[in-house]
Amino acid sequence: MKLRILSILSVIAMVFCLVSAANAGTAELLASLTKQIDNSEHATPELKKFAKDKLLPLCTNAIFVKAVTEQNAKGITLDEIKVLDDKWQHAEDFLPIHEEMLGNACAKEIQSIAKANTIITEMFVMDNQGANVGQNEITSDYWQGDEAKWINSFNDGKGGVDISEPKLDKSTSKIDQKVSLPIIDASGKVIGAVCVGVTLD
């Protein structure tokens, strides 16, 4: 009986240590992201404040984490993603995948966040290969894996920040700046990324 109790206590202690380590890792990464935002050459003080106050929490958004985790688990190959991307870019009609990307739980969370923050022109979440997981506007591409917004924010699984210069977005026909950040799961692992288009007067 005593051995069983000791065994249970050992497991609890191990779980506690793992959770503590994960929390410490996430906190360290978020601190690094904060510093990168502060050091950005393209961001105004207003954009930096908005990114730290409103966008950094998206990195650990539970709905985003769940959606990205589920998509990563599907094991879709990069070749399959590129086939979808080609269909996406050349589609003349609304495709089933468009409907999925705009109507799933991740997309609904994105739409809710954008509605509450009207300076957000568009937002989309990406998986560990740069493929879309959910969005509030149809993007020009399905696959973002060859673009700085995903490359720098996913950063080979280490996480990072990418803030673009102001630019006209063809998807929304608005001038905005893209702020891209990693998606971080409960273990502190970078599993995907989120890109947010922000317009500031």
PDB file of N, CA and C in Angstrom, residues 67-82 84 127-129 131 133 142 191:
ATOM      1  N   ALA A  67      -7.099  23.306 -32.977  1.00  0.00           N
ATOM      2  CA  ALA A  67      -7.284  23.186 -34.424  1.00  0.00           C
ATOM      3  C   ALA A  67      -5.973  22.843 -35.130  1.00  0.00           C
ATOM      4  N   VAL A  68      -4.894  23.502 -34.737  1.00  0.00           N
ATOM      5  CA  VAL A  68      -3.593  23.243 -35.355  1.00  0.00           C
ATOM      6  C   VAL A  68      -3.102  21.843 -35.003  1.00  0.00           C
ATOM      7  N   THR A  69      -3.273  21.449 -33.747  1.00  0.00           N
ATOM      8  CA  THR A  69      -2.870  20.108 -33.317  1.00  0.00           C
ATOM      9  C   THR A  69      -3.584  19.040 -34.130  1.00  0.00           C
ATOM     10  N   GLU A  70      -4.885  19.231 -34.329  1.00  0.00           N
ATOM     11  CA  GLU A  70      -5.675  18.259 -35.095  1.00  0.00           C
ATOM     12  C   GLU A  70      -5.243  18.211 -36.557  1.00  0.00           C
ATOM     13  N   GLN A  71      -4.954  19.380 -37.137  1.00  0.00           N
ATOM     14  CA  GLN A  71      -4.525  19.370 -38.540  1.00  0.00           C
ATOM     15  C   GLN A  71      -3.144  18.741 -38.693  1.00  0.00           C
ATOM     16  N   ASN A  72      -2.226  19.066 -37.769  1.00  0.00           N
ATOM     17  CA  ASN A  72      -0.888  18.472 -37.828  1.00  0.00           C
ATOM     18  C   ASN A  72      -0.953  16.950 -37.727  1.00  0.00           C
ATOM     19  N   ALA A  73      -1.908  16.457 -36.922  1.00  0.00           N
ATOM     20  CA  ALA A  73      -2.036  15.015 -36.693  1.00  0.00           C
ATOM     21  C   ALA A  73      -2.536  14.260 -37.927  1.00  0.00           C
ATOM     22  N   LYS A  74      -3.104  14.975 -38.900  1.00  0.00           N
ATOM     23  CA  LYS A  74      -3.613  14.323 -40.105  1.00  0.00           C
ATOM     24  C   LYS A  74      -2.492  13.781 -40.985  1.00  0.00           C
ATOM     25  N   GLY A  75      -1.290  14.315 -40.795  1.00  0.00           N
ATOM     26  CA  GLY A  75      -0.150  13.820 -41.560  1.00  0.00           C
ATOM     27  C   GLY A  75      -0.199  14.130 -43.043  1.00  0.00           C
ATOM     28  N   ILE A  76      -0.818  15.237 -43.417  1.00  0.00           N
ATOM     29  CA  ILE A  76      -0.884  15.628 -44.820  1.00  0.00           C
ATOM     30  C   ILE A  76       0.519  15.985 -45.306  1.00  0.00           C
ATOM     31  N   THR A  77       0.910  15.453 -46.449  1.00  0.00           N
ATOM     32  CA  THR A  77       2.243  15.719 -46.976  1.00  0.00           C
ATOM     33  C   THR A  77       2.305  17.098 -47.625  1.00  0.00           C
ATOM     34  N   LEU A  78       3.520  17.613 -47.769  1.00  0.00           N
ATOM     35  CA  LEU A  78       3.698  18.915 -48.400  1.00  0.00           C
ATOM     36  C   LEU A  78       3.260  18.870 -49.862  1.00  0.00           C
ATOM     37  N   ASP A  79       3.476  17.750 -50.523  1.00  0.00           N
ATOM     38  CA  ASP A  79       3.030  17.609 -51.914  1.00  0.00           C
ATOM     39  C   ASP A  79       1.512  17.725 -52.015  1.00  0.00           C
ATOM     40  N   GLU A  80       0.800  17.101 -51.071  1.00  0.00           N
ATOM     41  CA  GLU A  80      -0.665  17.184 -51.057  1.00  0.00           C
ATOM     42  C   GLU A  80      -1.117  18.624 -50.797  1.00  0.00           C
ATOM     43  N   ILE A  81      -0.403  19.299 -49.909  1.00  0.00           N
ATOM     44  CA  ILE A  81      -0.724  20.695 -49.601  1.00  0.00           C
ATOM     45  C   ILE A  81      -0.542  21.566 -50.834  1.00  0.00           C
ATOM     46  N   LYS A  82       0.523  21.320 -51.595  1.00  0.00           N
ATOM     47  CA  LYS A  82       0.802  22.124 -52.786  1.00  0.00           C
ATOM     48  C   LYS A  82      -0.239  21.884 -53.884  1.00  0.00           C
ATOM     49  N   LEU A  84      -3.410  21.215 -53.238  1.00  0.00           N
ATOM     50  CA  LEU A  84      -4.542  22.010 -52.768  1.00  0.00           C
ATOM     51  C   LEU A  84      -4.304  23.498 -53.028  1.00  0.00           C
ATOM     52  N   ASP A 127      -0.650  25.754 -40.032  1.00  0.00           N
ATOM     53  CA  ASP A 127      -0.138  24.571 -39.336  1.00  0.00           C
ATOM     54  C   ASP A 127       1.384  24.534 -39.381  1.00  0.00           C
ATOM     55  N   ASN A 128       1.969  23.362 -39.064  1.00  0.00           N
ATOM     56  CA  ASN A 128       3.426  23.263 -38.993  1.00  0.00           C
ATOM     57  C   ASN A 128       4.110  23.161 -40.351  1.00  0.00           C
ATOM     58  N   GLN A 129       3.318  23.255 -41.430  1.00  0.00           N
ATOM     59  CA  GLN A 129       3.902  23.294 -42.768  1.00  0.00           C
ATOM     60  C   GLN A 129       3.526  24.577 -43.523  1.00  0.00           C
ATOM     61  N   ALA A 131       0.271  25.526 -44.053  1.00  0.00           N
ATOM     62  CA  ALA A 131      -1.052  25.428 -44.681  1.00  0.00           C
ATOM     63  C   ALA A 131      -2.097  26.095 -43.796  1.00  0.00           C
ATOM     64  N   VAL A 133      -5.362  26.825 -41.626  1.00  0.00           N
ATOM     65  CA  VAL A 133      -6.189  26.044 -40.700  1.00  0.00           C
ATOM     66  C   VAL A 133      -7.553  26.707 -40.540  1.00  0.00           C
ATOM     67  N   TYR A 142      -3.384  29.079 -50.290  1.00  0.00           N
ATOM     68  CA  TYR A 142      -3.719  28.133 -49.221  1.00  0.00           C
ATOM     69  C   TYR A 142      -2.477  27.833 -48.409  1.00  0.00           C
ATOM     70  N   ILE A 191       3.793  24.825 -32.711  1.00  0.00           N
ATOM     71  CA  ILE A 191       3.121  23.858 -33.590  1.00  0.00           C
ATOM     72  C   ILE A 191       2.573  24.489 -34.868  1.00  0.00           C
TER      73      ILE A 191
END
